[in-house]
Amino acid sequence: MKGLRVMPGGRAARGRLYVHRPDGHAVAWYDRQANRISVLEDAHREAVIEVLRPYLRGTVAIGPPPVPTAADLRGLALPPDADLAPNRPGETLLGELEHGPAGTRARHRLRQDLLAQQRMGDALDALGADGWRILHCVPLPGLGGIDHLLIGPPGVFCVRTVPGRRQRAVAGDLLLTVGRSQPRPDPRWIRRAAARATRALATQATAALAVVDASRVEVAPTLRDVRVLQPPTATAELASSPTALKPPDIEALFTLARDTRTWLGRTDRPA
């Protein structure tokens, strides 16, 4: 069939590529993580393979859509306003920029924070191809929110993003300083956030600071319980960490973490 188009499915689709007819109806999708093509209309099978050929790698499985797992079904059962999976990096800051303070300095600071979260979030989302699950803007009452929550083979990581503003950044045990600005309590904050995540998910969460666009990052040798990441090397550093979680554990934790009620302390979650 002529006219089939390949379209990315967006972040909530975990990087899938969808094949659409000219009228917009989906006839198949390619799951790059599973390396599998799911064909909805078998009459278009050969055309689907041909249009997806530039994106395929290795030996690709082809067939009807797989039966949803228990984790998939629980995710589908979530009310839309309770599901964190569709959140984009910096989602909260986008709302603050639209409805927040009108002062030029405050808005400039918000834009810096937003750009840093977006750049770091885009880099971390690349880990999804290796079996990681990534959430952005996870709410923590009393602390604001976790910029990025990573769940992957090495474990769970709570990431707070800090704009480096092309200046030297120094991370100490308690404070982080960027250029000549006032020291920030980011190391203390992310420790508290990781402790909250550890309790909420009933598994150890590691604290991490992501410093974006700094000219140089210096880390105190005594800072051992907080990972310090930068966009160019963050994914490689995380992916090379020792394995602690198996794929079923990752999916179970992701299902729990994507539900806002896990973080807001509500007990009316579905069993």
PDB file of C-alpha atoms in Angstrom:
ATOM      1  CA  MET A   1       0.000   0.000   0.000  1.00  0.00           C
ATOM      2  CA  LYS A   2       1.345   3.417  -0.953  1.00  0.00           C
ATOM      3  CA  GLY A   3       1.232   6.436   1.301  1.00  0.00           C
ATOM      4  CA  LEU A   4       2.083   4.778   4.626  1.00  0.00           C
ATOM      5  CA  ARG A   5       3.805   7.195   6.999  1.00  0.00           C
ATOM      6  CA  VAL A   6       6.093   6.543   9.966  1.00  0.00           C
ATOM      7  CA  MET A   7       5.435   8.776  12.981  1.00  0.00           C
ATOM      8  CA  PRO A   8       7.112   8.818  16.411  1.00  0.00           C
ATOM      9  CA  GLY A   9       4.768   7.921  19.234  1.00  0.00           C
ATOM     10  CA  GLY A  10       6.107  10.430  21.770  1.00  0.00           C
ATOM     11  CA  ARG A  11       7.496   9.956  25.257  1.00  0.00           C
ATOM     12  CA  ALA A  12       4.471   8.134  26.694  1.00  0.00           C
ATOM     13  CA  ALA A  13       4.847   5.541  23.898  1.00  0.00           C
ATOM     14  CA  ARG A  14       8.438   4.799  25.045  1.00  0.00           C
ATOM     15  CA  GLY A  15       9.983   5.608  21.680  1.00  0.00           C
ATOM     16  CA  ARG A  16       7.707   3.496  19.485  1.00  0.00           C
ATOM     17  CA  LEU A  17       7.377   4.292  15.788  1.00  0.00           C
ATOM     18  CA  TYR A  18       3.822   4.120  14.450  1.00  0.00           C
ATOM     19  CA  VAL A  19       2.846   3.401  10.842  1.00  0.00           C
ATOM     20  CA  HIS A  20      -0.240   5.301   9.643  1.00  0.00           C
ATOM     21  CA  ARG A  21      -2.388   5.106   6.542  1.00  0.00           C
ATOM     22  CA  PRO A  22      -2.957   8.391   4.637  1.00  0.00           C
ATOM     23  CA  ASP A  23      -6.235   8.836   6.561  1.00  0.00           C
ATOM     24  CA  GLY A  24      -4.296   8.807   9.866  1.00  0.00           C
ATOM     25  CA  HIS A  25      -5.366   5.315  10.964  1.00  0.00           C
ATOM     26  CA  ALA A  26      -2.532   3.307  12.582  1.00  0.00           C
ATOM     27  CA  VAL A  27      -1.836  -0.072  10.993  1.00  0.00           C
ATOM     28  CA  ALA A  28       1.324  -1.085  12.934  1.00  0.00           C
ATOM     29  CA  TRP A  29       4.008   0.034  15.323  1.00  0.00           C
ATOM     30  CA  TYR A  30       7.675  -0.773  15.839  1.00  0.00           C
ATOM     31  CA  ASP A  31       8.820  -1.211  19.450  1.00  0.00           C
ATOM     32  CA  ARG A  32      12.533  -0.404  19.302  1.00  0.00           C
ATOM     33  CA  GLN A  33      13.152  -1.674  22.833  1.00  0.00           C
ATOM     34  CA  ALA A  34      11.674  -5.100  22.103  1.00  0.00           C
ATOM     35  CA  ASN A  35      12.803  -4.982  18.425  1.00  0.00           C
ATOM     36  CA  ARG A  36       9.302  -6.088  17.406  1.00  0.00           C
ATOM     37  CA  ILE A  37       6.779  -4.951  14.794  1.00  0.00           C
ATOM     38  CA  SER A  38       3.149  -5.301  15.872  1.00  0.00           C
ATOM     39  CA  VAL A  39       0.862  -5.429  12.825  1.00  0.00           C
ATOM     40  CA  LEU A  40      -2.779  -4.437  13.314  1.00  0.00           C
ATOM     41  CA  GLU A  41      -3.865  -5.060   9.713  1.00  0.00           C
ATOM     42  CA  ASP A  42      -2.168  -8.088   8.191  1.00  0.00           C
ATOM     43  CA  ALA A  43      -3.070  -6.997   4.657  1.00  0.00           C
ATOM     44  CA  HIS A  44      -0.468  -4.221   5.006  1.00  0.00           C
ATOM     45  CA  ARG A  45       2.245  -6.462   6.472  1.00  0.00           C
ATOM     46  CA  GLU A  46       4.714  -6.237   3.543  1.00  0.00           C
ATOM     47  CA  ALA A  47       4.157  -2.501   3.077  1.00  0.00           C
ATOM     48  CA  VAL A  48       4.717  -1.941   6.799  1.00  0.00           C
ATOM     49  CA  ILE A  49       8.020  -3.819   6.727  1.00  0.00           C
ATOM     50  CA  GLU A  50       9.158  -1.838   3.676  1.00  0.00           C
ATOM     51  CA  VAL A  51       8.373   1.590   5.147  1.00  0.00           C
ATOM     52  CA  LEU A  52       9.999   0.679   8.485  1.00  0.00           C
ATOM     53  CA  ARG A  53      13.098  -0.890   6.897  1.00  0.00           C
ATOM     54  CA  PRO A  54      15.366   2.184   7.431  1.00  0.00           C
ATOM     55  CA  TYR A  55      14.653   2.037  11.183  1.00  0.00           C
ATOM     56  CA  LEU A  56      15.080  -1.701  11.774  1.00  0.00           C
ATOM     57  CA  ARG A  57      18.126  -3.319  13.365  1.00  0.00           C
ATOM     58  CA  GLY A  58      19.095  -6.965  13.686  1.00  0.00           C
ATOM     59  CA  THR A  59      16.511  -9.732  13.690  1.00  0.00           C
ATOM     60  CA  VAL A  60      13.057  -8.226  14.130  1.00  0.00           C
ATOM     61  CA  ALA A  61      10.043 -10.163  15.420  1.00  0.00           C
ATOM     62  CA  ILE A  62       6.794  -9.551  13.509  1.00  0.00           C
ATOM     63  CA  GLY A  63       3.255 -10.464  14.495  1.00  0.00           C
ATOM     64  CA  PRO A  64       0.005  -9.260  16.052  1.00  0.00           C
ATOM     65  CA  PRO A  65       0.182  -6.947  19.104  1.00  0.00           C
ATOM     66  CA  PRO A  66       1.321  -8.792  22.239  1.00  0.00           C
ATOM     67  CA  VAL A  67      -1.131  -9.477  25.032  1.00  0.00           C
ATOM     68  CA  PRO A  68      -0.897  -6.618  27.584  1.00  0.00           C
ATOM     69  CA  THR A  69       1.058  -7.456  30.718  1.00  0.00           C
ATOM     70  CA  ALA A  70      -0.328  -6.921  34.213  1.00  0.00           C
ATOM     71  CA  ALA A  71       1.823  -3.763  34.449  1.00  0.00           C
ATOM     72  CA  ASP A  72       0.365  -2.462  31.155  1.00  0.00           C
ATOM     73  CA  LEU A  73      -3.171  -3.037  32.388  1.00  0.00           C
ATOM     74  CA  ARG A  74      -2.494  -1.261  35.694  1.00  0.00           C
ATOM     75  CA  GLY A  75      -1.088   1.697  33.784  1.00  0.00           C
ATOM     76  CA  LEU A  76      -4.173   1.833  31.553  1.00  0.00           C
ATOM     77  CA  ALA A  77      -6.372   1.768  34.661  1.00  0.00           C
ATOM     78  CA  LEU A  78      -4.826   4.981  36.022  1.00  0.00           C
ATOM     79  CA  PRO A  79      -6.940   8.133  35.820  1.00  0.00           C
ATOM     80  CA  PRO A  80      -5.269  10.565  33.379  1.00  0.00           C
ATOM     81  CA  ASP A  81      -4.563  13.110  36.109  1.00  0.00           C
ATOM     82  CA  ALA A  82      -2.868  10.440  38.255  1.00  0.00           C
ATOM     83  CA  ASP A  83      -0.403   9.219  35.614  1.00  0.00           C
ATOM     84  CA  LEU A  84       3.049  10.840  35.648  1.00  0.00           C
ATOM     85  CA  ALA A  85       4.355   8.910  32.618  1.00  0.00           C
ATOM     86  CA  PRO A  86       3.309  11.543  30.005  1.00  0.00           C
ATOM     87  CA  ASN A  87       5.100  14.363  31.871  1.00  0.00           C
ATOM     88  CA  ARG A  88       7.695  16.194  29.804  1.00  0.00           C
ATOM     89  CA  PRO A  89      10.978  17.426  31.296  1.00  0.00           C
ATOM     90  CA  GLY A  90      10.265  20.739  32.989  1.00  0.00           C
ATOM     91  CA  GLU A  91       6.482  20.244  32.839  1.00  0.00           C
ATOM     92  CA  THR A  92       5.939  22.071  36.137  1.00  0.00           C
ATOM     93  CA  LEU A  93       8.114  25.014  35.090  1.00  0.00           C
ATOM     94  CA  LEU A  94       6.169  25.418  31.857  1.00  0.00           C
ATOM     95  CA  GLY A  95       3.068  26.105  33.943  1.00  0.00           C
ATOM     96  CA  GLU A  96       4.953  28.489  36.213  1.00  0.00           C
ATOM     97  CA  LEU A  97       6.260  30.453  33.241  1.00  0.00           C
ATOM     98  CA  GLU A  98       2.753  30.785  31.859  1.00  0.00           C
ATOM     99  CA  HIS A  99       1.040  31.752  35.101  1.00  0.00           C
ATOM    100  CA  GLY A 100       3.927  32.696  37.399  1.00  0.00           C
ATOM    101  CA  PRO A 101       5.676  35.944  38.357  1.00  0.00           C
ATOM    102  CA  ALA A 102       5.900  38.716  35.797  1.00  0.00           C
ATOM    103  CA  GLY A 103       9.275  40.055  37.008  1.00  0.00           C
ATOM    104  CA  THR A 104      12.003  39.893  34.360  1.00  0.00           C
ATOM    105  CA  ARG A 105      14.618  38.432  36.713  1.00  0.00           C
ATOM    106  CA  ALA A 106      12.291  35.749  38.076  1.00  0.00           C
ATOM    107  CA  ARG A 107      11.190  34.700  34.584  1.00  0.00           C
ATOM    108  CA  HIS A 108      14.791  34.602  33.381  1.00  0.00           C
ATOM    109  CA  ARG A 109      15.670  32.280  36.256  1.00  0.00           C
ATOM    110  CA  LEU A 110      12.681  30.062  35.468  1.00  0.00           C
ATOM    111  CA  ARG A 111      13.746  29.863  31.815  1.00  0.00           C
ATOM    112  CA  GLN A 112      17.264  28.839  32.825  1.00  0.00           C
ATOM    113  CA  ASP A 113      15.858  26.117  35.069  1.00  0.00           C
ATOM    114  CA  LEU A 114      13.470  24.973  32.331  1.00  0.00           C
ATOM    115  CA  LEU A 115      16.157  24.745  29.653  1.00  0.00           C
ATOM    116  CA  ALA A 116      18.429  22.813  32.019  1.00  0.00           C
ATOM    117  CA  GLN A 117      15.664  20.333  32.887  1.00  0.00           C
ATOM    118  CA  GLN A 118      14.731  19.893  29.242  1.00  0.00           C
ATOM    119  CA  ARG A 119      18.294  19.258  28.125  1.00  0.00           C
ATOM    120  CA  MET A 120      18.993  16.832  30.941  1.00  0.00           C
ATOM    121  CA  GLY A 121      15.628  15.140  30.524  1.00  0.00           C
ATOM    122  CA  ASP A 122      16.168  14.599  26.807  1.00  0.00           C
ATOM    123  CA  ALA A 123      19.572  13.039  27.528  1.00  0.00           C
ATOM    124  CA  LEU A 124      18.136  10.739  30.198  1.00  0.00           C
ATOM    125  CA  ASP A 125      15.197   9.696  28.010  1.00  0.00           C
ATOM    126  CA  ALA A 126      17.742   8.048  25.700  1.00  0.00           C
ATOM    127  CA  LEU A 127      18.208   5.398  28.414  1.00  0.00           C
ATOM    128  CA  GLY A 128      14.725   4.092  27.594  1.00  0.00           C
ATOM    129  CA  ALA A 129      16.192   2.136  24.691  1.00  0.00           C
ATOM    130  CA  ASP A 130      18.232   0.120  27.216  1.00  0.00           C
ATOM    131  CA  GLY A 131      15.309  -0.931  29.412  1.00  0.00           C
ATOM    132  CA  TRP A 132      15.175   2.075  31.739  1.00  0.00           C
ATOM    133  CA  ARG A 133      11.954   3.815  32.767  1.00  0.00           C
ATOM    134  CA  ILE A 134      12.107   7.585  33.217  1.00  0.00           C
ATOM    135  CA  LEU A 135       9.629   9.943  34.895  1.00  0.00           C
ATOM    136  CA  HIS A 136       9.803  13.728  35.029  1.00  0.00           C
ATOM    137  CA  CYS A 137       8.416  16.223  37.535  1.00  0.00           C
ATOM    138  CA  VAL A 138       7.458  13.773  40.283  1.00  0.00           C
ATOM    139  CA  PRO A 139       5.576  15.655  43.045  1.00  0.00           C
ATOM    140  CA  LEU A 140       6.906  15.597  46.607  1.00  0.00           C
ATOM    141  CA  PRO A 141       4.680  17.501  49.056  1.00  0.00           C
ATOM    142  CA  GLY A 142       6.780  19.872  51.120  1.00  0.00           C
ATOM    143  CA  LEU A 143       9.806  19.547  48.829  1.00  0.00           C
ATOM    144  CA  GLY A 144       8.424  20.568  45.450  1.00  0.00           C
ATOM    145  CA  GLY A 145       9.270  17.725  43.114  1.00  0.00           C
ATOM    146  CA  ILE A 146      11.930  15.407  41.734  1.00  0.00           C
ATOM    147  CA  ASP A 147      13.054  16.735  38.354  1.00  0.00           C
ATOM    148  CA  HIS A 148      13.826  13.252  36.965  1.00  0.00           C
ATOM    149  CA  LEU A 149      13.250   9.797  38.448  1.00  0.00           C
ATOM    150  CA  LEU A 150      15.175   6.986  36.777  1.00  0.00           C
ATOM    151  CA  ILE A 151      14.420   3.289  37.225  1.00  0.00           C
ATOM    152  CA  GLY A 152      16.830   0.965  35.473  1.00  0.00           C
ATOM    153  CA  PRO A 153      19.086  -2.053  35.854  1.00  0.00           C
ATOM    154  CA  PRO A 154      21.435  -0.262  38.310  1.00  0.00           C
ATOM    155  CA  GLY A 155      18.530   0.824  40.535  1.00  0.00           C
ATOM    156  CA  VAL A 156      16.508   3.971  41.238  1.00  0.00           C
ATOM    157  CA  PHE A 157      17.981   7.472  40.902  1.00  0.00           C
ATOM    158  CA  CYS A 158      16.480  10.795  41.997  1.00  0.00           C
ATOM    159  CA  VAL A 159      17.951  13.599  39.891  1.00  0.00           C
ATOM    160  CA  ARG A 160      17.871  17.325  40.661  1.00  0.00           C
ATOM    161  CA  THR A 161      18.930  19.598  37.791  1.00  0.00           C
ATOM    162  CA  VAL A 162      21.063  22.700  38.323  1.00  0.00           C
ATOM    163  CA  PRO A 163      21.833  25.250  35.541  1.00  0.00           C
ATOM    164  CA  GLY A 164      25.600  25.719  35.268  1.00  0.00           C
ATOM    165  CA  ARG A 165      25.318  28.993  33.281  1.00  0.00           C
ATOM    166  CA  ARG A 166      28.736  28.345  31.674  1.00  0.00           C
ATOM    167  CA  GLN A 167      30.440  28.975  35.000  1.00  0.00           C
ATOM    168  CA  ARG A 168      32.462  26.842  37.402  1.00  0.00           C
ATOM    169  CA  ALA A 169      30.302  24.703  39.705  1.00  0.00           C
ATOM    170  CA  VAL A 170      31.552  23.306  43.008  1.00  0.00           C
ATOM    171  CA  ALA A 171      29.589  20.505  44.702  1.00  0.00           C
ATOM    172  CA  GLY A 172      30.266  19.985  48.397  1.00  0.00           C
ATOM    173  CA  ASP A 173      28.711  17.821  51.089  1.00  0.00           C
ATOM    174  CA  LEU A 174      25.996  20.349  51.921  1.00  0.00           C
ATOM    175  CA  LEU A 175      26.056  23.097  49.306  1.00  0.00           C
ATOM    176  CA  LEU A 176      26.543  23.602  45.579  1.00  0.00           C
ATOM    177  CA  THR A 177      27.961  26.863  44.239  1.00  0.00           C
ATOM    178  CA  VAL A 178      27.720  28.078  40.641  1.00  0.00           C
ATOM    179  CA  GLY A 179      30.056  30.930  39.753  1.00  0.00           C
ATOM    180  CA  ARG A 180      29.817  33.784  42.251  1.00  0.00           C
ATOM    181  CA  SER A 181      26.181  33.190  43.137  1.00  0.00           C
ATOM    182  CA  GLN A 182      25.026  32.281  46.625  1.00  0.00           C
ATOM    183  CA  PRO A 183      25.626  28.616  47.544  1.00  0.00           C
ATOM    184  CA  ARG A 184      22.555  26.422  47.092  1.00  0.00           C
ATOM    185  CA  PRO A 185      21.521  23.570  49.418  1.00  0.00           C
ATOM    186  CA  ASP A 186      20.998  21.162  46.512  1.00  0.00           C
ATOM    187  CA  PRO A 187      23.021  18.246  47.987  1.00  0.00           C
ATOM    188  CA  ARG A 188      20.953  18.343  51.179  1.00  0.00           C
ATOM    189  CA  TRP A 189      17.708  18.694  49.226  1.00  0.00           C
ATOM    190  CA  ILE A 190      18.332  15.743  46.928  1.00  0.00           C
ATOM    191  CA  ARG A 191      19.300  13.532  49.884  1.00  0.00           C
ATOM    192  CA  ARG A 192      15.932  14.278  51.471  1.00  0.00           C
ATOM    193  CA  ALA A 193      14.130  13.618  48.174  1.00  0.00           C
ATOM    194  CA  ALA A 194      15.940  10.302  47.699  1.00  0.00           C
ATOM    195  CA  ALA A 195      15.029   9.284  51.251  1.00  0.00           C
ATOM    196  CA  ARG A 196      11.364  10.038  50.496  1.00  0.00           C
ATOM    197  CA  ALA A 197      11.560   8.021  47.270  1.00  0.00           C
ATOM    198  CA  THR A 198      13.151   5.127  49.153  1.00  0.00           C
ATOM    199  CA  ARG A 199      10.181   5.048  51.545  1.00  0.00           C
ATOM    200  CA  ALA A 200       7.556   5.509  48.818  1.00  0.00           C
ATOM    201  CA  LEU A 201       8.933   2.765  46.556  1.00  0.00           C
ATOM    202  CA  ALA A 202      10.262   0.474  49.297  1.00  0.00           C
ATOM    203  CA  THR A 203      13.604   0.231  47.508  1.00  0.00           C
ATOM    204  CA  GLN A 204      16.868   2.154  47.772  1.00  0.00           C
ATOM    205  CA  ALA A 205      16.962   5.380  45.743  1.00  0.00           C
ATOM    206  CA  THR A 206      20.256   7.093  44.976  1.00  0.00           C
ATOM    207  CA  ALA A 207      20.545  10.890  45.083  1.00  0.00           C
ATOM    208  CA  ALA A 208      22.030  12.624  42.029  1.00  0.00           C
ATOM    209  CA  LEU A 209      22.702  16.213  40.940  1.00  0.00           C
ATOM    210  CA  ALA A 210      22.797  17.054  37.229  1.00  0.00           C
ATOM    211  CA  VAL A 211      24.824  20.191  36.487  1.00  0.00           C
ATOM    212  CA  VAL A 212      23.982  21.428  32.985  1.00  0.00           C
ATOM    213  CA  ASP A 213      26.224  23.689  30.874  1.00  0.00           C
ATOM    214  CA  ALA A 214      28.839  24.432  33.533  1.00  0.00           C
ATOM    215  CA  SER A 215      32.316  25.405  32.290  1.00  0.00           C
ATOM    216  CA  ARG A 216      33.817  23.071  34.904  1.00  0.00           C
ATOM    217  CA  VAL A 217      32.421  20.901  37.690  1.00  0.00           C
ATOM    218  CA  GLU A 218      34.428  20.204  40.840  1.00  0.00           C
ATOM    219  CA  VAL A 219      33.214  17.607  43.323  1.00  0.00           C
ATOM    220  CA  ALA A 220      34.442  17.430  46.916  1.00  0.00           C
ATOM    221  CA  PRO A 221      36.120  14.068  47.597  1.00  0.00           C
ATOM    222  CA  THR A 222      33.917  13.685  50.684  1.00  0.00           C
ATOM    223  CA  LEU A 223      30.712  13.811  48.586  1.00  0.00           C
ATOM    224  CA  ARG A 224      30.203  10.078  48.164  1.00  0.00           C
ATOM    225  CA  ASP A 225      26.454   9.547  48.617  1.00  0.00           C
ATOM    226  CA  VAL A 226      25.337  11.926  45.835  1.00  0.00           C
ATOM    227  CA  ARG A 227      26.129  11.254  42.168  1.00  0.00           C
ATOM    228  CA  VAL A 228      27.115  14.345  40.160  1.00  0.00           C
ATOM    229  CA  LEU A 229      26.143  14.077  36.479  1.00  0.00           C
ATOM    230  CA  GLN A 230      26.600  16.164  33.340  1.00  0.00           C
ATOM    231  CA  PRO A 231      24.608  15.734  30.090  1.00  0.00           C
ATOM    232  CA  PRO A 232      27.482  14.605  27.813  1.00  0.00           C
ATOM    233  CA  THR A 233      28.499  11.692  30.050  1.00  0.00           C
ATOM    234  CA  ALA A 234      25.487  11.029  32.290  1.00  0.00           C
ATOM    235  CA  THR A 235      23.888   8.222  30.298  1.00  0.00           C
ATOM    236  CA  ALA A 236      27.166   6.342  29.823  1.00  0.00           C
ATOM    237  CA  GLU A 237      27.993   6.630  33.536  1.00  0.00           C
ATOM    238  CA  LEU A 238      24.572   5.404  34.602  1.00  0.00           C
ATOM    239  CA  ALA A 239      24.404   2.597  32.040  1.00  0.00           C
ATOM    240  CA  SER A 240      27.791   1.247  33.161  1.00  0.00           C
ATOM    241  CA  SER A 241      26.749   0.988  36.821  1.00  0.00           C
ATOM    242  CA  PRO A 242      26.433  -2.525  38.336  1.00  0.00           C
ATOM    243  CA  THR A 243      23.104  -4.262  37.777  1.00  0.00           C
ATOM    244  CA  ALA A 244      20.747  -4.393  40.765  1.00  0.00           C
ATOM    245  CA  LEU A 245      17.258  -4.755  39.236  1.00  0.00           C
ATOM    246  CA  LYS A 246      15.813  -7.282  36.798  1.00  0.00           C
ATOM    247  CA  PRO A 247      13.300  -6.217  34.094  1.00  0.00           C
ATOM    248  CA  PRO A 248      10.223  -7.395  36.079  1.00  0.00           C
ATOM    249  CA  ASP A 249      11.432  -5.375  39.089  1.00  0.00           C
ATOM    250  CA  ILE A 250      11.897  -2.297  36.897  1.00  0.00           C
ATOM    251  CA  GLU A 251       8.375  -2.605  35.505  1.00  0.00           C
ATOM    252  CA  ALA A 252       6.832  -3.137  38.951  1.00  0.00           C
ATOM    253  CA  LEU A 253       8.625  -0.064  40.350  1.00  0.00           C
ATOM    254  CA  PHE A 254       7.678   2.011  37.315  1.00  0.00           C
ATOM    255  CA  THR A 255       4.015   1.071  37.706  1.00  0.00           C
ATOM    256  CA  LEU A 256       4.149   2.197  41.333  1.00  0.00           C
ATOM    257  CA  ALA A 257       6.152   5.357  40.649  1.00  0.00           C
ATOM    258  CA  ARG A 258       4.034   6.652  37.764  1.00  0.00           C
ATOM    259  CA  ASP A 259       0.971   6.883  40.060  1.00  0.00           C
ATOM    260  CA  THR A 260       0.825  10.317  41.731  1.00  0.00           C
ATOM    261  CA  ARG A 261      -0.941   8.725  44.701  1.00  0.00           C
ATOM    262  CA  THR A 262       2.298   6.926  45.558  1.00  0.00           C
ATOM    263  CA  TRP A 263       3.900  10.311  46.238  1.00  0.00           C
ATOM    264  CA  LEU A 264       0.967  12.228  47.661  1.00  0.00           C
ATOM    265  CA  GLY A 265       0.452   9.765  50.502  1.00  0.00           C
ATOM    266  CA  ARG A 266      -3.020   8.621  49.405  1.00  0.00           C
ATOM    267  CA  THR A 267      -4.090   5.074  50.099  1.00  0.00           C
ATOM    268  CA  ASP A 268      -6.859   4.722  47.497  1.00  0.00           C
ATOM    269  CA  ARG A 269      -4.588   3.174  44.856  1.00  0.00           C
ATOM    270  CA  PRO A 270      -5.963   0.146  43.041  1.00  0.00           C
ATOM    271  CA  ALA A 271      -4.575  -3.161  44.298  1.00  0.00           C
TER     272      ALA A 271
END
